[in-house]
mmCIF file of C-alpha atoms in Angstrom:
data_model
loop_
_atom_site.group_PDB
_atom_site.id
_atom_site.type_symbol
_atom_site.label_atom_id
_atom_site.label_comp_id
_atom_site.label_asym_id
_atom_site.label_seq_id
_atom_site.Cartn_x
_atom_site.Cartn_y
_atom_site.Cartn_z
ATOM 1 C CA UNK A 1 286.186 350.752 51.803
ATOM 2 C CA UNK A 2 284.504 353.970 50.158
ATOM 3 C CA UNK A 3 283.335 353.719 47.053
ATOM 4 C CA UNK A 4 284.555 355.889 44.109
ATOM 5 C CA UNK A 5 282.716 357.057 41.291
ATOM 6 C CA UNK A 6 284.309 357.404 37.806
ATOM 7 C CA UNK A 7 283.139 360.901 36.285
ATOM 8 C CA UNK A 8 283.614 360.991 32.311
ATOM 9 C CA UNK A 9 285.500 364.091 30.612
ATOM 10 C CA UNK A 10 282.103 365.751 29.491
ATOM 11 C CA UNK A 11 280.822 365.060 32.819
ATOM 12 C CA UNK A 12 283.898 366.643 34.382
ATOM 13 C CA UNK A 13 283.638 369.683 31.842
ATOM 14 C CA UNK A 14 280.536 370.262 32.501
ATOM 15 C CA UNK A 15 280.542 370.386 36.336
ATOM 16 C CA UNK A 16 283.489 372.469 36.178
ATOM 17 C CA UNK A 17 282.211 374.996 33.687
ATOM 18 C CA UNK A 18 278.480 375.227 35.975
ATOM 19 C CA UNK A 19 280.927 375.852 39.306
ATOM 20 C CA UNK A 20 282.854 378.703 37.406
ATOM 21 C CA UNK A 21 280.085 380.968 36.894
ATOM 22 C CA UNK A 22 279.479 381.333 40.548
ATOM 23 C CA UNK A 23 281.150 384.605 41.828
ATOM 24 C CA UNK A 24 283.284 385.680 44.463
ATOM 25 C CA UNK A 25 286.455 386.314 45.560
ATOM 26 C CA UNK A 26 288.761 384.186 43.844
ATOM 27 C CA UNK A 27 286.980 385.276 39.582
ATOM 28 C CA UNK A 28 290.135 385.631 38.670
ATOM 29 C CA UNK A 29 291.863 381.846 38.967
ATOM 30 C CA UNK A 30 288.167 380.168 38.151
ATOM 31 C CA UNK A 31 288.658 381.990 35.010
ATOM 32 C CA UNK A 32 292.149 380.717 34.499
ATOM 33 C CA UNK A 33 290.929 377.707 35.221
ATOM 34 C CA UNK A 34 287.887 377.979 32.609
ATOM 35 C CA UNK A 35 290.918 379.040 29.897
ATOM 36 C CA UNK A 36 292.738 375.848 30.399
ATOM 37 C CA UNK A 37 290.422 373.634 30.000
ATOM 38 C CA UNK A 38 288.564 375.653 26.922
ATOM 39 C CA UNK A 39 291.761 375.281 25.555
ATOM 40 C CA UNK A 40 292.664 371.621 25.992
ATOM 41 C CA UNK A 41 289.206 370.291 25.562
ATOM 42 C CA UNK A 42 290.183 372.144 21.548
ATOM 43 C CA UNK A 43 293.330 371.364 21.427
ATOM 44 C CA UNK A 44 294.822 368.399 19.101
ATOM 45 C CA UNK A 45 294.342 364.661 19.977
ATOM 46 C CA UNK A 46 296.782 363.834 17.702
ATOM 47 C CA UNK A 47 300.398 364.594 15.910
ATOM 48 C CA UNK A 48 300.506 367.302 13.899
ATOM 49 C CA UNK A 49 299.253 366.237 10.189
ATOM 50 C CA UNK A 50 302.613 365.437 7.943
ATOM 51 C CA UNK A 51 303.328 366.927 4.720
ATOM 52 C CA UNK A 52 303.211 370.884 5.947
ATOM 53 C CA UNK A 53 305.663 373.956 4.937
ATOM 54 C CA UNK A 54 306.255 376.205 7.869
ATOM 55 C CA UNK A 55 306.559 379.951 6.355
ATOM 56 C CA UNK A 56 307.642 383.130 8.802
ATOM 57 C CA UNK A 57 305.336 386.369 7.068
ATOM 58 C CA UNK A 58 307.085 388.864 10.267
ATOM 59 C CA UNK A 59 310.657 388.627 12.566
ATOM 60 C CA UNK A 60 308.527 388.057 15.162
ATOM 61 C CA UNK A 61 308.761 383.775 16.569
ATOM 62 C CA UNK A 62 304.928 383.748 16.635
ATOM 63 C CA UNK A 63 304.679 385.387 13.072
ATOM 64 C CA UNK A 64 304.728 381.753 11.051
ATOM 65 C CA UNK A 65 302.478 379.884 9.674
ATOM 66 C CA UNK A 66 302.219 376.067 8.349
ATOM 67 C CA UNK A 67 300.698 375.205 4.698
ATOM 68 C CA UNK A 68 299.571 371.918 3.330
ATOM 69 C CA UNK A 69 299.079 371.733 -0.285
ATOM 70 C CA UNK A 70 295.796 370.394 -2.139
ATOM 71 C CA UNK A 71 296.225 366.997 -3.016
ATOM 72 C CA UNK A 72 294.569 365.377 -6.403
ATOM 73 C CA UNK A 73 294.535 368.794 -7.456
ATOM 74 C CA UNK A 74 295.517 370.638 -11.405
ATOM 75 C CA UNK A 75 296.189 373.741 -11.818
ATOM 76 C CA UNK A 76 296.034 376.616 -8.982
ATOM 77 C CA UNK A 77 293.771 375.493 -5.572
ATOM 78 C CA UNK A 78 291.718 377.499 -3.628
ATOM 79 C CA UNK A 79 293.086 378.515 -0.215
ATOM 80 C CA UNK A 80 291.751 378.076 3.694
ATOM 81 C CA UNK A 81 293.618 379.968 6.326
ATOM 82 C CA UNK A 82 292.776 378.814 9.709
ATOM 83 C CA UNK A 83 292.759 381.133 12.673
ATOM 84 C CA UNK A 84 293.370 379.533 16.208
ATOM 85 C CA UNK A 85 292.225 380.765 19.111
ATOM 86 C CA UNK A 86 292.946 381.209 23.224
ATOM 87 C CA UNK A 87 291.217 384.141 24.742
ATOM 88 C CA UNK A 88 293.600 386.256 22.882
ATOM 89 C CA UNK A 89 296.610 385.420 24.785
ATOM 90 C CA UNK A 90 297.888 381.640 24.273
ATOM 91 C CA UNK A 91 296.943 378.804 21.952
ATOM 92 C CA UNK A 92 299.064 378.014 18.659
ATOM 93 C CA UNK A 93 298.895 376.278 15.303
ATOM 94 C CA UNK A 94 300.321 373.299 17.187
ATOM 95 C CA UNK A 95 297.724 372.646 19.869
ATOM 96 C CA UNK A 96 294.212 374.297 18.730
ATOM 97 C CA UNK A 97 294.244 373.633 14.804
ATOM 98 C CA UNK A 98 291.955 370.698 15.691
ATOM 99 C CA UNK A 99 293.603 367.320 13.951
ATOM 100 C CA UNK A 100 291.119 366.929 11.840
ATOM 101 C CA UNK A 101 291.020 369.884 9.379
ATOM 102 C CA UNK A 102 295.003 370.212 7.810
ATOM 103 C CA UNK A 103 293.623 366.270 6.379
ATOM 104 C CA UNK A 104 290.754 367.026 5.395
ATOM 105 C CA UNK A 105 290.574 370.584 3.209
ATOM 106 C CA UNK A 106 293.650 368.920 1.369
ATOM 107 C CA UNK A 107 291.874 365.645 0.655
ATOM 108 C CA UNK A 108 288.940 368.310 -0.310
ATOM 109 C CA UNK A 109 290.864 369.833 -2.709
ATOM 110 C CA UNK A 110 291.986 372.931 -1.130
ATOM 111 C CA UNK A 111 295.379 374.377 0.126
ATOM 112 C CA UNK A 112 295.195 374.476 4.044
ATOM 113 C CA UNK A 113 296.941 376.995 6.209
ATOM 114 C CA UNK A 114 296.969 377.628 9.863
ATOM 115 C CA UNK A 115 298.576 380.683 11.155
ATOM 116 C CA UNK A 116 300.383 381.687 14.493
ATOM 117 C CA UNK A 117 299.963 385.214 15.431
ATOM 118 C CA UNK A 118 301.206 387.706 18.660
ATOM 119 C CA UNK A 119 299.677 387.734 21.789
ATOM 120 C CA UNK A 120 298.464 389.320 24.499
ATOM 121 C CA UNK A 121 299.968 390.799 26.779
ATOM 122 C CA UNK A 122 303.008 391.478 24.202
ATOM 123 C CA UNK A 123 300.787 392.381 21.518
ATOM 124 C CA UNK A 124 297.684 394.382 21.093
ATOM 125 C CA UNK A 125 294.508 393.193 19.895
ATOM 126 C CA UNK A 126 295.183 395.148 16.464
ATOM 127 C CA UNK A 127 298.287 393.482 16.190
ATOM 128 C CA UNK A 128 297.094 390.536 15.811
ATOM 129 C CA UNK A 129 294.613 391.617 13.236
ATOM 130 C CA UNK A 130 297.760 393.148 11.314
ATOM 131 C CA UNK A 131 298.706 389.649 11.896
ATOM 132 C CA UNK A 132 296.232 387.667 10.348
ATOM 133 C CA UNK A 133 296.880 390.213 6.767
ATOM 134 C CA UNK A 134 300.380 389.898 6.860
ATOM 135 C CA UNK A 135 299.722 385.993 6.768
ATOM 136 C CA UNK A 136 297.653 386.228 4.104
ATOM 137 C CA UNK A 137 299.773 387.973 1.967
ATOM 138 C CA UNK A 138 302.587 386.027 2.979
ATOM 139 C CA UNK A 139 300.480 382.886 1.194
ATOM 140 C CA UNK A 140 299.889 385.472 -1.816
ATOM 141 C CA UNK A 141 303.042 386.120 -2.561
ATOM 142 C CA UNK A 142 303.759 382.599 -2.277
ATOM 143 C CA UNK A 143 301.002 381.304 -4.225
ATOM 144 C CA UNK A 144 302.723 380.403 -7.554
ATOM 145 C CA UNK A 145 305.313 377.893 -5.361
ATOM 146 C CA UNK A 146 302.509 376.927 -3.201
ATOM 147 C CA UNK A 147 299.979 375.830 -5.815
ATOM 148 C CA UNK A 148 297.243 378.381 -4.327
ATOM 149 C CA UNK A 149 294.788 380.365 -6.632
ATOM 150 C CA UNK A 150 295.313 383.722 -5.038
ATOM 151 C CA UNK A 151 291.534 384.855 -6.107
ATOM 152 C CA UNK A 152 289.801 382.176 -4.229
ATOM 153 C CA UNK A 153 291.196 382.806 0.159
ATOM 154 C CA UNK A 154 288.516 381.783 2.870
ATOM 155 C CA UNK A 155 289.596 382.986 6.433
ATOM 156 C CA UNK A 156 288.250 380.449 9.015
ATOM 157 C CA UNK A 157 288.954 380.984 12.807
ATOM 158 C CA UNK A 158 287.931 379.422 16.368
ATOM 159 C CA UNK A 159 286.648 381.534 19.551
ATOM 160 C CA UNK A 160 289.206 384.351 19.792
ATOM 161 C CA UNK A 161 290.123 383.194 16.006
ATOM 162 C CA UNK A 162 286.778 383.494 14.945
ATOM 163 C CA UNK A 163 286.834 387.555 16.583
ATOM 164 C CA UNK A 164 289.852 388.221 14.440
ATOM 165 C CA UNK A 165 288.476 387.055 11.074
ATOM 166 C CA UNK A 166 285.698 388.480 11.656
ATOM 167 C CA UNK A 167 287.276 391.772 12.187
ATOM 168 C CA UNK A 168 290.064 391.397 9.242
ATOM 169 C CA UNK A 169 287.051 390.475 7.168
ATOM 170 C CA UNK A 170 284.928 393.845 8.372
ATOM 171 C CA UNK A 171 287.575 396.499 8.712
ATOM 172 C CA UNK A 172 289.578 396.690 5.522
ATOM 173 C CA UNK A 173 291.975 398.762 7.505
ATOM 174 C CA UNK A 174 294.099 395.290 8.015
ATOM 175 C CA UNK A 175 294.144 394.412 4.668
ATOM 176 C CA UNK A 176 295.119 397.812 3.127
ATOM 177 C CA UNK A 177 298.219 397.613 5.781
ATOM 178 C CA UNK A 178 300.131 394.835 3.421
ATOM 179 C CA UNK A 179 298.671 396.223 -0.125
ATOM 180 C CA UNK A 180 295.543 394.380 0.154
ATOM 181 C CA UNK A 181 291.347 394.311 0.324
ATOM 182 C CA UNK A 182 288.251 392.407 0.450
ATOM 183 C CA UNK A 183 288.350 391.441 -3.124
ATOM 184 C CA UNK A 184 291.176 389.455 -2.255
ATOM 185 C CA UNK A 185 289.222 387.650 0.221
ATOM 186 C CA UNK A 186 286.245 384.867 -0.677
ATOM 187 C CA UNK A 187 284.761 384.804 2.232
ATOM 188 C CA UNK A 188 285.051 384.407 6.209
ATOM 189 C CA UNK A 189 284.166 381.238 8.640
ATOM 190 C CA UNK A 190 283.878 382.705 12.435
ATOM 191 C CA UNK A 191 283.688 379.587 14.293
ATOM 192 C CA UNK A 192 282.007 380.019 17.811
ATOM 193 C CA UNK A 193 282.962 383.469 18.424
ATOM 194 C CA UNK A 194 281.546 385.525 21.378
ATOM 195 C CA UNK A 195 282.982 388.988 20.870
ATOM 196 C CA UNK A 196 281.664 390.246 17.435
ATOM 197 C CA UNK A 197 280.195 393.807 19.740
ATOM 198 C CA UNK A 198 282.881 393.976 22.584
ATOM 199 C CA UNK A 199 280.689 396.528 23.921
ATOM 200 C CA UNK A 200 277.956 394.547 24.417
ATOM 201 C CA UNK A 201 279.641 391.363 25.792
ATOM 202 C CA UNK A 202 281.719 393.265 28.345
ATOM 203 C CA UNK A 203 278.240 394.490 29.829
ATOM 204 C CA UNK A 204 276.080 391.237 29.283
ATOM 205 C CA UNK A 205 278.866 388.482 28.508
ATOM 206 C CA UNK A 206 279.507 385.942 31.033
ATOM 207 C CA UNK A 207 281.382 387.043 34.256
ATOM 208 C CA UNK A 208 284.154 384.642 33.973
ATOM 209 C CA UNK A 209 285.117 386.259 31.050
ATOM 210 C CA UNK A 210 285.438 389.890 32.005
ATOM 211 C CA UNK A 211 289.094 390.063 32.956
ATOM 212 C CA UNK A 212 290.108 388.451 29.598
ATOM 213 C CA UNK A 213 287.926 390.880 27.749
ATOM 214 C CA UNK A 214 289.077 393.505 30.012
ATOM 215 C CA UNK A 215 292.878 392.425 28.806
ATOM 216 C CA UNK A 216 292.502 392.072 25.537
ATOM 217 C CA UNK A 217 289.800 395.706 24.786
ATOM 218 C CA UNK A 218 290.337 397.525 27.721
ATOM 219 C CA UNK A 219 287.893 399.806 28.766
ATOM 220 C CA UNK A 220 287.719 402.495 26.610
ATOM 221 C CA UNK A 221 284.905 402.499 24.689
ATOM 222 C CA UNK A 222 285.927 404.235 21.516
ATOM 223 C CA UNK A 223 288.617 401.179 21.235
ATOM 224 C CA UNK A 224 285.996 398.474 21.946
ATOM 225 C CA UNK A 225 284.140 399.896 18.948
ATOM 226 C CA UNK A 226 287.036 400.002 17.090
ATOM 227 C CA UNK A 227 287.566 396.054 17.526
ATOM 228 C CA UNK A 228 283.885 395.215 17.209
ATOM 229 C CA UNK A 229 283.119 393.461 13.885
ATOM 230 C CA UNK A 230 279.562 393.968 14.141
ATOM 231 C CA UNK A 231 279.982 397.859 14.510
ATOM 232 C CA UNK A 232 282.115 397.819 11.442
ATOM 233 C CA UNK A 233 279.555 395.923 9.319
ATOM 234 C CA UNK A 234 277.933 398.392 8.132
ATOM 235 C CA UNK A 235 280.094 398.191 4.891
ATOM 236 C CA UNK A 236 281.928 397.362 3.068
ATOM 237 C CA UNK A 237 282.981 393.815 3.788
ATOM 238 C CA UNK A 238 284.291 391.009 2.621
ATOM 239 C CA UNK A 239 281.224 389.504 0.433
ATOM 240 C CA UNK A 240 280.217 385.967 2.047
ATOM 241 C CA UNK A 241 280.088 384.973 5.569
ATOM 242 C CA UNK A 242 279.210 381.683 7.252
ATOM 243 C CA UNK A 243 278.946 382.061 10.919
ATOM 244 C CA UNK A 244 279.451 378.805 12.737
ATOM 245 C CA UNK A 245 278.494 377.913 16.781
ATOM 246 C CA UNK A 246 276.629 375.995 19.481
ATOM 247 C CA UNK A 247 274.276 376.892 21.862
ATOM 248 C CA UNK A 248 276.015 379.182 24.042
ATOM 249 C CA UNK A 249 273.760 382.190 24.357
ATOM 250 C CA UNK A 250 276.002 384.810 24.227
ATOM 251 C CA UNK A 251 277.731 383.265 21.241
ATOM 252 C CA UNK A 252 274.382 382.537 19.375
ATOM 253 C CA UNK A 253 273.012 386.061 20.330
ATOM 254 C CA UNK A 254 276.479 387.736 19.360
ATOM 255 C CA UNK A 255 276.622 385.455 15.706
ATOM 256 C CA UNK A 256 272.801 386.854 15.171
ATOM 257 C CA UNK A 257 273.779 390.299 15.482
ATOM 258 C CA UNK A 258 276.884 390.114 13.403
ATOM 259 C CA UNK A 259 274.842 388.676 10.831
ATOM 260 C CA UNK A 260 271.898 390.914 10.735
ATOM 261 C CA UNK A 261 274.577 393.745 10.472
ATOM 262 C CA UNK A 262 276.464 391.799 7.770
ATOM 263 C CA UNK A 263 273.381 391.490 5.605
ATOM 264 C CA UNK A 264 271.939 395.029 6.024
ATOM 265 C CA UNK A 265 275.757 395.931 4.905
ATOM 266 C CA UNK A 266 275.265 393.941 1.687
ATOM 267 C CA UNK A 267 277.169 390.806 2.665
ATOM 268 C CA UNK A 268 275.718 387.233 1.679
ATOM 269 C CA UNK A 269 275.251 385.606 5.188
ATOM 270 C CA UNK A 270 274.965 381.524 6.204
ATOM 271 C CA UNK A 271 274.349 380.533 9.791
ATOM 272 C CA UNK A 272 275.546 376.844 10.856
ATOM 273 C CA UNK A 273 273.547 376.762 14.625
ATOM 274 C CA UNK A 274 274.853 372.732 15.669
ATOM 275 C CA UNK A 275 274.412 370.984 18.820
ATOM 276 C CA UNK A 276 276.481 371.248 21.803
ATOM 277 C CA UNK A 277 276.838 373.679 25.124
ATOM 278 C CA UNK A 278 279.117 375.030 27.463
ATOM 279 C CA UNK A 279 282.997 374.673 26.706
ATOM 280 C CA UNK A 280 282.532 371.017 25.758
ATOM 281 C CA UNK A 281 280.605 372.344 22.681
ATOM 282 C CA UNK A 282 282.654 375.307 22.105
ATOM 283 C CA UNK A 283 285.833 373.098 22.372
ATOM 284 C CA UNK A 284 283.979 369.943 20.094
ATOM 285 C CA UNK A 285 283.484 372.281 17.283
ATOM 286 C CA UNK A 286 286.840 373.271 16.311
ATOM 287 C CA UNK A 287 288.195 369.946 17.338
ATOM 288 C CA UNK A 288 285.969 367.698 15.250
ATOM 289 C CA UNK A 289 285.596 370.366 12.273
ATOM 290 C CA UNK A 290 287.285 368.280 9.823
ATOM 291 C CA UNK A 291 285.728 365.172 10.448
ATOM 292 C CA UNK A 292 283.626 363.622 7.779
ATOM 293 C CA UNK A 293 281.007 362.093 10.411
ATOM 294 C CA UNK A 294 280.510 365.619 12.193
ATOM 295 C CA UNK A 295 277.438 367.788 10.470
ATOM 296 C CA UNK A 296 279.636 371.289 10.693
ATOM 297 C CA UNK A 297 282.094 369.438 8.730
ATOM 298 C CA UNK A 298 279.488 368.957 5.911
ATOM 299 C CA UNK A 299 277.740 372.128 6.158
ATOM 300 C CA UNK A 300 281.308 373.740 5.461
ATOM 301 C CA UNK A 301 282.197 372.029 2.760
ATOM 302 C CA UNK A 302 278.995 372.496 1.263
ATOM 303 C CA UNK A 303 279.546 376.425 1.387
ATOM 304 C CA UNK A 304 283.148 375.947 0.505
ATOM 305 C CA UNK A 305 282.490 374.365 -2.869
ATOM 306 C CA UNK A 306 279.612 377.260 -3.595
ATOM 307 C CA UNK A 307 281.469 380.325 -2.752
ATOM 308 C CA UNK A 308 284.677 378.862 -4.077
ATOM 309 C CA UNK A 309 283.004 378.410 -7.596
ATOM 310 C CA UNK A 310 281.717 381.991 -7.741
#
């Protein structure tokens, strides 16, 4: 009888990620491939925390969001609106919040949101930045029902999530859409992004990823400036960034650059560098984000609790 061997998840992951980064012929369905399992190795591992309000901010289905109050709290609470990402084009509030974090910023003392947005193919890029406003003043307008202190809002948002905070947080062009602007934003969490200069990751990104950046930017290059937080940072911007992510180069080269821009536009700047490669770390840090044993957990709270009592 042969013998089989059992391969773990991470094992799996990581063999799977190494064989997708060969090319050929068949980029396209290794790349579909690499999106599912980015996806699911972020995606929940649990039911959806209890206790939410689910609040539509556009007629559009995907244009809702869910909002967990701050418990143990008196008086107004500060606010964290989560961004979830999917190359652009899938994920939801429902499958890549992580199950960790609508528990935990409550329990912290904070109001938690986490927002569903259009997506791509349906919906431009800027859409979805439009998006991510219209949210947040959805929560604003709300704030006296909701218990939320409508001076204190952190954006926070994973891969894709992390580009589109970034960019809401860079190009006040979003904000002044729904009546708003950076002063009505704290500051900005980009969580493992890879996409802060579109420009430069469509030339030196990884090859896999092309036809997703390629779908989402196109290829004109005036628009891929357009949607390129690092091109925009210049100034102004929202005041206080902490730029979260493991050691994938292009995301660690892309979070340097964004923040070396930030702070020569004036912008206070953290970096949070953690362990972990490859889609297993890009998926482990906005699935365990949340969770009082994991060190990014602790290193955003700690910011949370110093830019919150500015």
């Amino acid at each position: 009888m042969r013998k089989q061997r059992l391969i773990t998840g991470a094992a799996l992951a990581a063999f799977v990620a190494a064989s997708l980064i060969i090319p050929g012929p068949f980029a396209e369905g290794r790349e579909r491939l690499r999106d599912r399992i980015a996806q699911r190795m972020g995606a929940d591992e649990g039911p959806k925390a209890p206790g939410s309000e689910t609040i539509f901010y556009g007629r559009d289905p995907l244009q809702s969001l869910d909002v967990w109050r701050a418990k143990n709290v008196k008086g107004p609470a500060p606010l964290v609106v989560f961004v979830h990402g999917g190359g652009w084009k899938r994920g939801s509030k429902d499958n890549a919040t992580g199950r960790f974090k609508a528990d935990h910023y409550p329990g912290e003392g904070y109001a938690f949101a986490s927002i569903d947005y259009r997506l791509v193919p349906d919906s431009p890029v800027e859409q979805q930045a439009e998006d991510v406003a219209m949210a947040v003043k959805a929560l604003i307008r709300d704030a006296d029902r909701l218990g939320i202190d409508r001076r204190r809002i952190v954006l926070m948002g994973h891969s894709a999530g992390a580009h589109l905070v970034a960019l809401v947080g860079t190009d006040e062009q979003y904000l002044k859409s729904v009546g708003l602007s950076f002063a009505d934003i704290t500051g900005v969490i980009p969580i493992d992004g890879a996409a802060y200069d579109v420009p430069a990751q469509t030339k030196d990104g990884p090859p896999i990823m092309q036809a997703t950046y390629k779908q989402a930017f196109g290829s004109d290059p005036a628009r891929q400036a357009k949607l390129s937080p690092t091109l925009h940072a210049a100034a102004p911007n929202a005041t206080a960034f902490l730029l979260l992510y493991v050691q994938r180069p292009d995301g660690v080269r892309q979070a340097k650059a964004l923040g070396a821009a930030l702070e020569a536009g004036g912008s206070k700047v953290e970096h949070g560098s953690f362990p972990g490669e490859g889609l297993q770390g890009h998926g482990e840090i906005n699935r365990r984000l949340g969770d009082p044993s994991y060190a990014p957990t602790t290193a955003v709270d700690a910011w949370l609790k110093r830019v919150f009592a500015r």
